[in-house]
Tab-separated table of C-alpha atoms and ligand atoms in Angstrom:
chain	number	residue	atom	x	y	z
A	1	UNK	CA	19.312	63.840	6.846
A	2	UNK	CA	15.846	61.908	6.385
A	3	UNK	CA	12.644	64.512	7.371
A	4	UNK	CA	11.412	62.484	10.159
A	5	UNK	CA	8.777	64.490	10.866
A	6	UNK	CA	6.782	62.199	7.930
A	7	UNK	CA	7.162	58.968	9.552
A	8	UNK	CA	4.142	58.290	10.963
A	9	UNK	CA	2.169	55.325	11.796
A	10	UNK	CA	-1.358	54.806	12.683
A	11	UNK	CA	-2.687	52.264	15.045
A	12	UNK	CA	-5.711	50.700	14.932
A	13	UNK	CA	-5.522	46.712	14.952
A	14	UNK	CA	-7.144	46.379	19.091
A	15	UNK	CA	-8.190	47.561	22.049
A	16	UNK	CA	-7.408	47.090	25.543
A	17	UNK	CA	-10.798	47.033	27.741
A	18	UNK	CA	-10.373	47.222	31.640
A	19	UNK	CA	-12.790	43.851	30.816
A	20	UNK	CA	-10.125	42.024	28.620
A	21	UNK	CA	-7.505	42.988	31.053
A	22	UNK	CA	-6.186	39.672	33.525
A	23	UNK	CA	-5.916	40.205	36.995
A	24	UNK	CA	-2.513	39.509	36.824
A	25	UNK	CA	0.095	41.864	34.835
A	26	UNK	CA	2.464	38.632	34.376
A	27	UNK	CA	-0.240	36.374	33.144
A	28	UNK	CA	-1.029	39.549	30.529
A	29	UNK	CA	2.159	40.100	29.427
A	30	UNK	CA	2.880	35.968	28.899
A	31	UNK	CA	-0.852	35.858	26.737
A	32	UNK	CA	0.636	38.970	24.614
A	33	UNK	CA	3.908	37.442	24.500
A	34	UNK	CA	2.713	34.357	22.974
A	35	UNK	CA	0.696	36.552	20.748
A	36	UNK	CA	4.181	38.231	19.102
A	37	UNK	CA	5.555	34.360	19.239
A	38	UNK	CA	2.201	33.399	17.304
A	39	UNK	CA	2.499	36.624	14.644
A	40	UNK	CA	6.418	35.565	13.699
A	41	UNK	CA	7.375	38.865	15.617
A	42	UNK	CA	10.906	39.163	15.134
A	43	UNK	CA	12.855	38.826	18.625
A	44	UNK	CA	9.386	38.376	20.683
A	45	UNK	CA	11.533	38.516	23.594
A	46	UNK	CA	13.933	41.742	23.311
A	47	UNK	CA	13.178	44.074	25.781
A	48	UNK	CA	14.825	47.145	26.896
A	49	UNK	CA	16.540	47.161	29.954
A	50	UNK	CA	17.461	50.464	31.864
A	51	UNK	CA	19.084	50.704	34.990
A	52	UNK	CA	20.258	53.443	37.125
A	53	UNK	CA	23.620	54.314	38.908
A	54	UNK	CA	23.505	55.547	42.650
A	55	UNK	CA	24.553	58.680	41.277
A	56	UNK	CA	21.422	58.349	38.778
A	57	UNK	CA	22.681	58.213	35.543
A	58	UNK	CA	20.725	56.075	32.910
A	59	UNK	CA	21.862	53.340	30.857
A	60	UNK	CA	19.517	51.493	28.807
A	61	UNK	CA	20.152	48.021	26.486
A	62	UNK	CA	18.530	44.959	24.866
A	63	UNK	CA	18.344	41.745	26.674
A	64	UNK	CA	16.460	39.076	26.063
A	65	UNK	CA	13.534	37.539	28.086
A	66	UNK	CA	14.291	33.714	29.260
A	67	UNK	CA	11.511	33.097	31.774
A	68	UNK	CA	8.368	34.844	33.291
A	69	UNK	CA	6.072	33.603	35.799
A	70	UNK	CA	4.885	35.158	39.442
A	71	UNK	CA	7.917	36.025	40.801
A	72	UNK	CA	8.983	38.115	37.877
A	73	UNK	CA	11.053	38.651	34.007
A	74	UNK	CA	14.742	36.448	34.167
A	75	UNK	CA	17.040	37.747	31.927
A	76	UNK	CA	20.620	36.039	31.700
A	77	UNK	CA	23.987	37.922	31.574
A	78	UNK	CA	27.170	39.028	33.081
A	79	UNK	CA	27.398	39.882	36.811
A	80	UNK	CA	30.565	41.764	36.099
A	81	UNK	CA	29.267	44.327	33.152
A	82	UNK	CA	28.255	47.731	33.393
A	83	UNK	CA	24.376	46.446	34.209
A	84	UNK	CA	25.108	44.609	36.556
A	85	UNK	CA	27.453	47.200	38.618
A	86	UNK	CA	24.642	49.390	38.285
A	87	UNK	CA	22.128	46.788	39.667
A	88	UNK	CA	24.326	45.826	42.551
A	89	UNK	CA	24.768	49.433	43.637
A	90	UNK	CA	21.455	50.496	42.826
A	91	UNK	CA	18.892	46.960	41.841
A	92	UNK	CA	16.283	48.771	41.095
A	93	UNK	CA	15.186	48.518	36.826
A	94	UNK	CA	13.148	49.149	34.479
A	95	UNK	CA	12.145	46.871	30.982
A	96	UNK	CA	10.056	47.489	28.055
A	97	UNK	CA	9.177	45.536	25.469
A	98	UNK	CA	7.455	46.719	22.269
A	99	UNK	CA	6.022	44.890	19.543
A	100	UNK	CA	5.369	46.812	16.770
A	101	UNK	CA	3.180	44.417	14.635
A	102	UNK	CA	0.828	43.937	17.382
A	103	UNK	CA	1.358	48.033	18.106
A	104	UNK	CA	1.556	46.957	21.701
A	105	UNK	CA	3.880	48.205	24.526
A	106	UNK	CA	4.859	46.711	27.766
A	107	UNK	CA	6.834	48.956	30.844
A	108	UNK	CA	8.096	46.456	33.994
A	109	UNK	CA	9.240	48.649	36.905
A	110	UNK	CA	10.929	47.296	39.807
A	111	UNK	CA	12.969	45.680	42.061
A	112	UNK	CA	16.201	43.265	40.795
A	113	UNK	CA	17.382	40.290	42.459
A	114	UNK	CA	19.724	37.148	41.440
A	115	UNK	CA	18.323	33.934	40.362
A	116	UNK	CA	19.444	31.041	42.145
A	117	UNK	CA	23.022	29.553	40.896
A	118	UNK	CA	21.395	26.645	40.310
A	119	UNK	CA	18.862	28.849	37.748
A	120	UNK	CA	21.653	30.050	36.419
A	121	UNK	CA	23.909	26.996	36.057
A	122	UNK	CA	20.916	25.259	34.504
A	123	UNK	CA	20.410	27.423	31.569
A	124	UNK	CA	24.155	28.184	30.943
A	125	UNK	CA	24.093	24.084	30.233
A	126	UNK	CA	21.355	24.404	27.618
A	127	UNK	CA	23.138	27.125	25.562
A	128	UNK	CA	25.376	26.462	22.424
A	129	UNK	CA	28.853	25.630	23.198
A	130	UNK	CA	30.140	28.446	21.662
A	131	UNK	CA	28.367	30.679	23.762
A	132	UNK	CA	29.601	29.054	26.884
A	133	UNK	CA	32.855	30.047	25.375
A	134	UNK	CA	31.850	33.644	24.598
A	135	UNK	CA	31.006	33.729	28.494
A	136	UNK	CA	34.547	32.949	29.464
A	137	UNK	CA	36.256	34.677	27.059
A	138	UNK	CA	34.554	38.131	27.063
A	139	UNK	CA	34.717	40.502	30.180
A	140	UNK	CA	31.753	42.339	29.119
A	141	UNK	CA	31.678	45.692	28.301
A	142	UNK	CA	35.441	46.329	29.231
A	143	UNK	CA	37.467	48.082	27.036
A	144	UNK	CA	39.720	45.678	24.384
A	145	UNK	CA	42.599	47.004	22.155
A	146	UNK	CA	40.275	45.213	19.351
A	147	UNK	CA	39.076	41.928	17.863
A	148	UNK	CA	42.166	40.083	17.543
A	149	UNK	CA	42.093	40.318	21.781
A	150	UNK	CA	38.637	38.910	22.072
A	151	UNK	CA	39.147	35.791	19.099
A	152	UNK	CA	42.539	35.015	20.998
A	153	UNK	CA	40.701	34.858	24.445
A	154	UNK	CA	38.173	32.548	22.236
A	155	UNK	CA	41.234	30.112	21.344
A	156	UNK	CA	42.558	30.482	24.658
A	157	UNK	CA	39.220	29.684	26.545
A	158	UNK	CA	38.478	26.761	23.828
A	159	UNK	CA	42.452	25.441	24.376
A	160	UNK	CA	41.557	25.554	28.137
A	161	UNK	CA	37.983	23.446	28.167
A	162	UNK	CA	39.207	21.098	25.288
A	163	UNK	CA	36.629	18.364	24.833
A	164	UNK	CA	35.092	18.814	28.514
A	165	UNK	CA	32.062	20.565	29.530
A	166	UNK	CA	32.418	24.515	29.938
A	167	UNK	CA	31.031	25.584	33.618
A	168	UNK	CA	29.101	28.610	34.263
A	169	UNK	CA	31.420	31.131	35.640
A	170	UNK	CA	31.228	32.832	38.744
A	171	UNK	CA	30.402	36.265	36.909
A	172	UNK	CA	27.635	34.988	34.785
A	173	UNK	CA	24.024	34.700	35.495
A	174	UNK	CA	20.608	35.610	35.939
A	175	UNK	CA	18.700	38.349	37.222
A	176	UNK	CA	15.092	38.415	38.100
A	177	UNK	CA	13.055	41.977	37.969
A	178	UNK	CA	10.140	42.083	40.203
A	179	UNK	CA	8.137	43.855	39.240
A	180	UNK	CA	5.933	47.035	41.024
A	181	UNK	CA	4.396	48.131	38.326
A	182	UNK	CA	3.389	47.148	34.921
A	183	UNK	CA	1.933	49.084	32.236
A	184	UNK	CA	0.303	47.520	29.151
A	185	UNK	CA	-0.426	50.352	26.115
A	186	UNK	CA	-2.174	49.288	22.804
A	187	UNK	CA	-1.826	51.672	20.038
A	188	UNK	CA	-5.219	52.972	19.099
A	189	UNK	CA	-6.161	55.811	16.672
A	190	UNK	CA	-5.476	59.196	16.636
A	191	UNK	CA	-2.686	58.939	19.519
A	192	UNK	CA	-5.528	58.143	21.755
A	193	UNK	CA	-3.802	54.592	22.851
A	194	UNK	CA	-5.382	52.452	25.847
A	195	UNK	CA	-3.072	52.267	28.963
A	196	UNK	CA	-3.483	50.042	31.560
A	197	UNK	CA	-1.138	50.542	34.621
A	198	UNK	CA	-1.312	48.217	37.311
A	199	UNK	CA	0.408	48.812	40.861
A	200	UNK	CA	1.334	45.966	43.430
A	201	UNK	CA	-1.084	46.440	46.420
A	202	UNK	CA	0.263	43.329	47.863
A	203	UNK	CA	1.824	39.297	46.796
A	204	UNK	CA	-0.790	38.275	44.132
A	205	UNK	CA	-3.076	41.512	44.590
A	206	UNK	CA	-2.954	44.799	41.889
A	207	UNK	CA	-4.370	47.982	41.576
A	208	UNK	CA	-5.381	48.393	37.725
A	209	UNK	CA	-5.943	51.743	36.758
A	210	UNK	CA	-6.024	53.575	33.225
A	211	UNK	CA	-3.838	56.455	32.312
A	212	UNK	CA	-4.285	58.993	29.861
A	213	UNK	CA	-2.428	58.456	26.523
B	1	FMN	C1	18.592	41.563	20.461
B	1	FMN	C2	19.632	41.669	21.532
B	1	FMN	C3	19.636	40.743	22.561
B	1	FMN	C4	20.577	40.843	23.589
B	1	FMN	N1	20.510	39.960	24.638
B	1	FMN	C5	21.371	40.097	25.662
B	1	FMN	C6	21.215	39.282	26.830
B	1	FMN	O1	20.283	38.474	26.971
B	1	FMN	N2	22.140	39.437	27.827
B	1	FMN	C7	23.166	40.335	27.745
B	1	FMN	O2	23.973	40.412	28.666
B	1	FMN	N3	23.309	41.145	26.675
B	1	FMN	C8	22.421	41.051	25.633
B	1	FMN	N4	22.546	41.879	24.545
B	1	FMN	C9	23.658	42.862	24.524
B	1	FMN	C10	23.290	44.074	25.402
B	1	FMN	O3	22.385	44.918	24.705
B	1	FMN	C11	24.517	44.879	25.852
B	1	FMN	O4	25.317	45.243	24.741
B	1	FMN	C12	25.394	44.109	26.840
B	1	FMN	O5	24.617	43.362	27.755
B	1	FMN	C13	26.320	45.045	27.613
B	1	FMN	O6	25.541	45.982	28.323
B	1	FMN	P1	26.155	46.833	29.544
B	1	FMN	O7	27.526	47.273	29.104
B	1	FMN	O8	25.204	47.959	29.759
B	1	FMN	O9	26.218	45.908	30.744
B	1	FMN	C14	21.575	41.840	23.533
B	1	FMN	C15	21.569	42.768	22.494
B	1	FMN	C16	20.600	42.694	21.516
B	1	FMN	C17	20.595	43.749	20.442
């Protein structure tokens, strides 16, 4: 096994200044997401999604960020899977995002809620066909007996469709975290990173506070 006690990484490219830091949580995370988009990061947009059952038990996964403004982080995917079971029984989540080039950090607590169908209808037209397909044809995270299930429920879907457009399915769409907190954390020195949390105090209005690394 690999000594992973010797991996170790020191950070010391910024600083995060109650002074730099927007009023808004949202508009902070977009500048620092542009900032990954800007650097090449790879997958600027994968963040971490955990969610919680109503008995509490975790589950965590990658999704991918498709829109952010006030109302919240939209991420795209299947009503029916195990996230979304867990977010209908219990919508409350949590997201992080980490970009390790820019050795910065961003935790999204809060509340979920479904995007309009029309949201969700609108960006299922802008993805590739075979995606569309994918949609149909996989009942995510279900059990299959293996890949020759899922490719024949590909032909099967594409035999269906044929030449016409593929609809967004019933099961399939977005989900909007709102959030009630935010933390932003840029790696400094010596483990003694900045953290900035801030905490909803009403619509537009946040309490910023920082929190010992
Ligand atoms: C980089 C990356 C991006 C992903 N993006 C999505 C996504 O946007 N939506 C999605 O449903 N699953 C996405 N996945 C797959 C999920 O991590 C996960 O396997 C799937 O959603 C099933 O999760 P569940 O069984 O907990 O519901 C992504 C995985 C990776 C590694």
């Amino acid at each position: 096994m690999a000594d992973l006690t010797a991996i170790r990484s020191e950070y010391a490219r910024a600083g995060l200044s109650e002074r730099d830091a927007l009023p808004s949580p949202i508009a902070h995370l977009d500048k620092w997401l542009h900032e990954a988009i800007d650097a090449q990061h790879p997958e600027p947009t994968a963040m971490t999604l955990a969610t919680a059952s109503l008995a509490g038990e975790p589950s965590a996964r990658v999704v991918l960020l498709k829109g952010l403004d006030d109302r919240g982080l939209v991420f795209f995917t299947s009503y029916d899977s195990d996230k979304g079971r867990a977010l209908e029984a219990n919508p409350r989540a949590s997201a992080c995002l980490f970009w390790n080039m820019l050795e910065r950090q961003v935790r999204v607590t809060g509340s979920v809620v479904k995007v309009a169908r029309e949201e969700s209808e609108a960006y299922f037209a802008t993805r590739p066909r075979e995606s569309q397909i994918g949609a149909w044809a996989s009942k995510q995270s279900g059990v299959i007996a293996g890949r020759a299930e899922l490719e024949a429920r590909v032909t099967e879907v594409s035999a269906r469709f044929g030449e016409g457009p593929v609809p967004c399915p019933e099961t399939w769409g977005g989900y909007r975290l709102v959030p009630d907190v935010v933390e932003l954390w840029q790696g400094r020195p010596s483990r003694l990173h900045d953290r900035l949390r801030y905490t909803r105090k009403g619509d537009a209005r946040w309490l910023v506070e920082r929190l010992s690394p």
